[in-house]
Structures are given as structure tokens and as C-alpha cells.
Amino acid sequence: MSKRMDCYLLYTVFVVLLLLGAVSQSNARPRANRPPNFMRFVTNATDFASEDYYDYIIVGGGTAGCPLAATLSQSFRVLLLERGGVPYNRPHVMSHDGFLTTLTDVNNFDSPAQSFISEEGVPNARGRVLGGSSAINAGFYSRADKQFFENSGLNWDLTTVNQSYEWVERAIVFRPQLRTWQSAIRDALLEVGVHPFNGFTLEHKVGTKIGGSTFDRAGRRHSSADLLRYSRSSNIRVAVYATVERVLLASSPSDSGSNVSAIGVVYRDQLGRYHHALIRDRGEVILSAGSLGSPQLLLLSGIGTRSYLSTWGIPVALDQPHVGDFVYDNPRNGISIVPPVPMESSLIQVVGITEEGAFLEAASNVIPFASPIHSVFIRAPASPLYVPVTTIMEKILGPVSTGSLRLASTDVRINPIVRFNYFSDPQDLERCVNGTRKIGEILRSRAMQDFMFREWFGSRRFRFVGVPLPVDQSNDLVMAEFCRRTVSTIWHYHGGCVVGKVVNSDLKVIGIDSLRIVDGSTFNISPGTNPQATLMMLGRYMGLQMLRERMRYK
């Protein structure tokens, strides 16, 4: 492997560690949280009957699925199926200091995080636990921008949108407390002209702001799973370790013109036993399995391009050419430095939003390094050296570049194959160049001087970990190459079942009755700084809309 690739891989490892994990200098294990009271209706799938009937069956107890289930349960019998377990008995999942362990302690079938690598070679992750990716992410909470509501293809009732956001925020959103690094980033953003300062706000606003967090002041995580507390317990059942293998479909000519209707799902429990969950009259199956899981389930259920499904031996229920198309991931680029002073751990709390379509964010961490020399000269177990590392990164608006998803196996537990085609559209590359130049301005700001090492003869410089910014930042070609060479993910991938192609403006699957998709796979644009707020809002919003729809035709 070339030195250049070695350097890039080192950079990727460090930034992943910085954003996804906070390593404590203590060896103490995080304490487990006491399971909340609503857990009484959460049961292992092995305890469920082999067949049962519900008004709504929701596949995926993730960021959108939990608030959707809680809302629908107010009036109807709901089954929520989650392929993973519960977060509350996992100390590392529930703790700010447990990120790294959660994201690195992975296996193929039941770890809370499921890793995957895009065809470009960029490492990524998806949630596999009640709460979904909201139970493993960095906790930043910010509402969508105006462009999202204008371009998403849905006919939004903005009053209900705001009510749905507020419903989420009352339960799980907190104001973060800025310390050294985040305060310095705030000051640097303002110094380099990312104006105005909007203070603490959950709204999407151009300028510099402090966003919300789903970590409370004690460092405890709150996720969409917490929203299940609003469920009507007599109307909801939640099955964990329930792996849905396919949607059950049947021929049923209807007034809508569809000849196929969803009638339920088949899922397996941990013991490998099959269960059939079926819907009652006027009921629905709702996929909330995410941007990888929902298109994968459609394909495995026979909804996709006829010729492609035939190569897998999957019976075709509906020839739908767009399933798995229009998949997007917001690329992330940035730099990491070792500061000369001790540094606290912090995840994303401050964001700078520029007019040019760049989102500037930062994190700080303490990373353990084990020295191989130690064990050679000292007859004792090697103890890691803890080194503070800080990072500044940018995410671009959109993106415009689009990729695709296809099956890797007919086993639903195996990740599909994804190609995001980062920077294939020149507009994305131009935005990255502008964003990384702004990082260069931040590094040259007065607010960053305290994070430079003093050299001989009074000079100062940063000590970079991995790839530094190019020296000639005025050169478009050099900056573009930096973007391509150091591309990584910020875990905001979306699409695969987008509105107008696979689902209509009510998120109903086109050509299939009684089947809907409520998750980020329907998005053709990322909603502002971070999607989790809007995904939780979407679950609540669609639940309310569906309740109203049922009342109209009662």
C-alpha cells in the first residue's frame, strides 16, 4: 500500500473515532440505565404467536418507526417489529462515553451498530437497535431547512410539522453546554464571517448557531425509542429481535387501479421460527427500515425491476424500475489536529451554515494509543497513552450526486451493496472546495491560536493527524483532489424509495395497496444540518395524517 493511502486510512480512522466515539480516560464501565416503564410492552419475538392480526404493522423500530407506532397506537392496534434489541440494557449505547465501543464492537447479526462499506470504499454504519440510528449517532438535533419542505415532494401541513417537532423536543432534546473546543469553534466561525450568531436554536438558520442535543447534561442518551412512552399500551406490541424477511402480497384489484395489495409480513425470531403478522381490513404495512432496509425489503418482496429480480430467482409482484435508485450520501471532509493542551470530549454542538451550501462542524476527543515499545522494555501490561485530538469538518448541502443500491444476498440480514458516487456531480465538488477553504480560514483565525504548538524561534504551527489541508488553497484543482482523496461519510445517507418514483406524496408505494414507506429512503434531499430531527418529526407527522385519513373515511 502506498504512503499516500496509509496516510488517508489513518485520517479516516481518526475522524471516525472523533465523531462516533468518546473514549474516557477512566476504565470504569458506563452504568446501565434503568429500563423505562413503557418497556412492559416490548417483548422478544420468540414470545409472539405464529400468527396474529393488527391494524398497522410497522417494520423497523428506528428513528421514524418509534414515533409513528406511538402515534397510531392511540386509536389502532399496532405491531412494531425491530430486528435488533433494546438500548436500555446496553451501557455503552446509553452513555456519551460509550460511542466508540458501540460503533466498533460490531458483529454480523445482532450488534446495535451494523457496519457496511460503500463500493467506493467509504466505511459507514446503520442502526440495529430499538431507536435505530438515533440510538448510535452523535446526538445533534436541528430542524430541516426551508428548501427541504419545498423540494421533498410532500404536501406538508406546516402547522402539523411544527407541532410534531415540538412533540419530539419536549421529550428528548436538550441544550448542550459548550466547553473549550466548541466555544473556540463558535468564535472562529464568527471571526471568519459565518454570520449572524443565532445563539441556541433548533431552527435551521444561515450563520453560526448552537444546536440541540439528544444527550442530557449527565451524558445520558435519549433516542426515538423514548417516544414509545407516549404509546397507548393496550394497543401496541413491540417485538425485538424480529427479522422481517418479506412483505406478504396478494392479488386484489381495487379502485386505486392496483392489482396487488400488502396483507402482512413474515418474520423470524432468534430461534429461527417463522411468524406471520397480518393486517385487518383497511390496515397497512409500513416500512420504516431506513435507506438500506426499506428498498432491500421491497426487492426481496418482488417489487423492483423485473429482469433484475429474475436473476435472483425472486418472483415478481410489481415491475418497479426505481427501487434502489436515487441513493444519496452527504460527503464529509476535514482535518484533525493534536492540541497542545488537555481537551474535553465533545460531539457536534456548534454549526456554521454558509450561504454557499456548506455546514461546518467540529468535535474533540481523547484517543488511546498503545505503544509497542512499552512492552519491549517493561515487563508489565502496556497501558495506552491518551492523546487529545480535535477535528473540524464540513458537510455539503444536498447532495446532487446520486448512487444506487442492489442486493448482495437474498438473506435480509446481509447488507445490500451501495454506491453513492460521491462528487460525481460538479456542483457537489464545488461546494466541498468552498467548505474546505472555509476550514482553512478557521485555522488561520485568532480563535485557533491556542491550539497551535509553539516551535523554536517563536513560530507556531498545528500538528495534524492524517492529511492536512493543501498548502495552496487557492488552487481549485488541488482542493478538488483533496475532497476526492479524503472523502468520508457523515452518516446522513438517504433515498432509495424516493417520492414521485417509488412512493407518492402520501408515501404510499405506487402500484401496491396497503403499503407505505415512512423513513429517510423517501428523501431526495438531506433535511438541513442533521436528519434525525426531521425523521422523528416525520414519524409523528405521518401518524397524525393517517389517523385523520381514517377518521375521514370512517
Coordinates of C-alpha atoms in Angstrom, one line a residue, residues 41-244:
F41 CA -45.0 -3.9 26.0
V42 CA -41.6 -4.6 24.4
T43 CA -41.1 -8.4 24.1
N44 CA -38.7 -10.8 22.4
A45 CA -40.1 -12.1 19.2
T46 CA -39.8 -15.6 20.4
D47 CA -42.8 -14.9 22.7
F48 CA -45.1 -14.0 19.9
A49 CA -47.8 -16.2 18.3
S50 CA -47.1 -17.8 15.0
E51 CA -49.9 -15.7 13.5
D52 CA -51.7 -12.6 14.6
Y53 CA -53.7 -9.7 13.2
Y54 CA -53.1 -5.9 13.6
D55 CA -54.4 -2.6 12.1
Y56 CA -50.9 -1.4 11.4
I57 CA -47.6 -3.4 11.1
I58 CA -44.5 -1.2 11.2
V59 CA -41.2 -2.7 10.0
G60 CA -38.3 -1.0 11.8
G61 CA -38.3 0.4 15.3
G62 CA -35.9 3.2 14.3
T63 CA -35.8 7.0 14.1
A64 CA -39.1 7.3 12.3
G65 CA -40.7 4.0 13.3
C66 CA -41.0 4.5 17.0
P67 CA -42.9 7.9 16.9
L68 CA -45.1 6.5 14.1
A69 CA -46.0 3.5 16.2
A70 CA -46.7 5.6 19.3
T71 CA -49.0 7.9 17.4
L72 CA -51.0 5.2 15.6
S73 CA -51.5 3.2 18.8
Q74 CA -53.7 6.0 20.2
S75 CA -56.6 4.6 18.1
F76 CA -55.5 1.3 16.5
R77 CA -53.8 -2.0 17.2
V78 CA -50.1 -1.7 16.2
L79 CA -47.2 -4.1 15.9
L80 CA -43.7 -2.7 15.7
L81 CA -41.0 -5.1 14.5
E82 CA -37.4 -4.3 15.3
R83 CA -34.6 -6.6 14.1
G84 CA -32.3 -5.5 17.0
G85 CA -32.6 -5.5 20.7
V86 CA -33.3 -2.7 23.3
P87 CA -30.8 0.0 24.0
Y88 CA -31.6 0.5 27.7
N89 CA -29.7 -2.6 28.9
R90 CA -26.6 -1.6 26.9
P91 CA -24.5 0.8 29.0
H92 CA -22.2 1.9 26.1
V93 CA -25.2 2.6 23.8
M94 CA -26.8 4.8 26.5
S95 CA -23.7 6.7 27.5
H96 CA -21.9 9.6 25.8
D97 CA -18.7 7.9 26.7
G98 CA -19.7 4.6 25.1
F99 CA -19.8 5.7 21.5
L100 CA -16.6 4.1 20.4
T101 CA -17.4 0.8 21.9
T102 CA -20.8 0.8 20.3
L103 CA -19.5 1.6 16.8
T104 CA -16.5 -0.7 16.9
D105 CA -17.9 -3.7 18.8
V106 CA -19.9 -5.0 15.8
N107 CA -20.9 -8.4 14.5
N108 CA -22.8 -9.6 11.6
F109 CA -26.2 -10.2 13.1
D110 CA -27.1 -8.6 16.5
S111 CA -24.8 -5.7 17.5
P112 CA -26.5 -2.3 17.9
A113 CA -24.5 -0.9 15.0
Q114 CA -24.2 -2.7 11.7
S115 CA -21.2 -1.6 9.7
F116 CA -21.0 -1.5 5.9
I117 CA -18.7 -0.2 3.3
S118 CA -19.8 1.5 0.1
E119 CA -18.4 0.4 -3.2
E120 CA -16.2 3.5 -3.1
G121 CA -14.5 2.0 0.0
V122 CA -16.0 4.5 2.5
P123 CA -16.9 2.9 5.9
N124 CA -20.4 3.6 7.1
A125 CA -22.9 2.3 9.8
R126 CA -26.6 1.8 10.3
G127 CA -28.6 1.3 13.5
R128 CA -29.8 -2.2 14.6
V129 CA -31.4 -1.5 17.9
L130 CA -34.7 0.0 19.1
G131 CA -34.3 3.6 18.3
G132 CA -32.3 2.9 15.2
S133 CA -29.6 5.3 14.2
S134 CA -30.9 7.8 16.7
A135 CA -29.5 5.4 19.4
I136 CA -26.0 5.3 18.0
N137 CA -25.4 8.7 16.5
A138 CA -23.7 11.9 17.7
G139 CA -26.9 13.4 19.1
F140 CA -27.0 16.7 17.1
Y141 CA -30.6 17.9 16.7
S142 CA -31.7 20.6 14.2
R143 CA -34.8 21.1 12.2
A144 CA -34.9 21.0 8.4
D145 CA -34.3 23.9 6.2
K146 CA -36.9 25.6 4.1
Q147 CA -35.6 24.0 0.9
F148 CA -36.3 20.6 2.2
F149 CA -40.0 21.3 2.6
E150 CA -40.2 23.0 -0.8
N151 CA -38.4 20.2 -2.7
S152 CA -39.2 17.0 -0.8
G153 CA -42.3 16.2 -2.9
L154 CA -44.7 16.1 0.0
N155 CA -47.6 18.5 0.6
W156 CA -46.7 19.5 4.1
D157 CA -49.1 20.9 6.6
L158 CA -46.6 23.2 8.3
T159 CA -48.7 23.7 11.4
T160 CA -48.7 19.9 12.0
V161 CA -45.0 19.9 11.1
N162 CA -44.2 22.3 13.9
Q163 CA -46.5 20.5 16.4
S164 CA -44.7 17.2 15.5
Y165 CA -41.2 18.7 16.1
E166 CA -42.4 20.2 19.4
W167 CA -43.8 16.8 20.5
V168 CA -40.3 15.2 19.9
E169 CA -38.4 18.1 21.5
R170 CA -40.4 18.1 24.8
A171 CA -39.3 14.5 25.4
I172 CA -35.7 14.1 24.2
V173 CA -33.9 17.4 23.2
F174 CA -31.6 19.4 25.5
R175 CA -29.4 22.5 25.3
P176 CA -25.7 21.5 25.3
Q177 CA -23.1 23.1 27.5
L178 CA -20.2 24.4 25.5
R179 CA -16.7 23.9 26.8
T180 CA -13.2 24.8 25.4
W181 CA -13.3 23.3 21.9
Q182 CA -16.9 24.1 20.9
S183 CA -16.6 27.6 22.3
A184 CA -13.4 28.2 20.2
I185 CA -15.2 26.9 17.1
R186 CA -18.1 29.2 17.7
D187 CA -15.7 32.2 18.0
A188 CA -13.7 31.1 14.9
L189 CA -16.8 30.8 12.7
L190 CA -17.9 34.3 13.6
E191 CA -14.4 35.6 13.1
V192 CA -14.3 34.2 9.5
G193 CA -17.6 35.7 8.6
V194 CA -20.2 32.9 9.2
H195 CA -22.8 35.5 10.4
P196 CA -25.0 36.2 12.1
F197 CA -24.7 34.5 15.5
N198 CA -28.1 32.9 16.1
G199 CA -27.4 31.6 19.6
F200 CA -29.1 28.4 20.8
T201 CA -31.8 27.5 18.3
L202 CA -33.4 24.3 16.9
E203 CA -34.3 26.1 13.7
H204 CA -32.2 26.0 10.5
K205 CA -30.6 29.4 10.1
V206 CA -27.7 30.6 8.0
G207 CA -24.9 31.7 10.2
T208 CA -23.4 30.3 13.4
K209 CA -25.6 28.6 16.0
I210 CA -25.7 26.2 18.9
G211 CA -28.0 23.3 18.1
G212 CA -29.9 20.8 20.3
S213 CA -28.6 17.5 21.6
T214 CA -30.3 14.2 22.5
F215 CA -27.7 13.8 25.3
D216 CA -28.7 15.3 28.6
R217 CA -26.4 17.2 30.9
A218 CA -25.4 13.9 32.6
G219 CA -24.3 12.4 29.3
R220 CA -27.2 10.0 29.0
R221 CA -28.6 9.3 25.6
H222 CA -32.2 9.8 24.6
S223 CA -33.4 8.4 21.3
S224 CA -36.6 7.9 19.3
A225 CA -37.2 4.7 21.4
D226 CA -38.0 7.1 24.3
L227 CA -41.0 8.3 22.3
L228 CA -42.7 5.0 22.8
R229 CA -43.6 6.2 26.3
Y230 CA -46.4 8.1 24.5
S231 CA -48.0 4.9 23.2
R232 CA -51.3 3.6 24.3
S233 CA -50.1 0.4 26.0
S234 CA -53.2 -1.6 25.4
N235 CA -52.9 -1.0 21.6
I236 CA -49.2 -1.7 20.9
R237 CA -46.9 -4.6 20.9
V238 CA -43.2 -4.2 20.1
A239 CA -41.2 -7.3 19.1
V240 CA -37.4 -7.1 19.3
Y241 CA -35.0 -9.5 17.5
A242 CA -37.7 -9.8 14.9
T243 CA -36.2 -10.0 11.4
V244 CA -38.7 -9.3 8.7

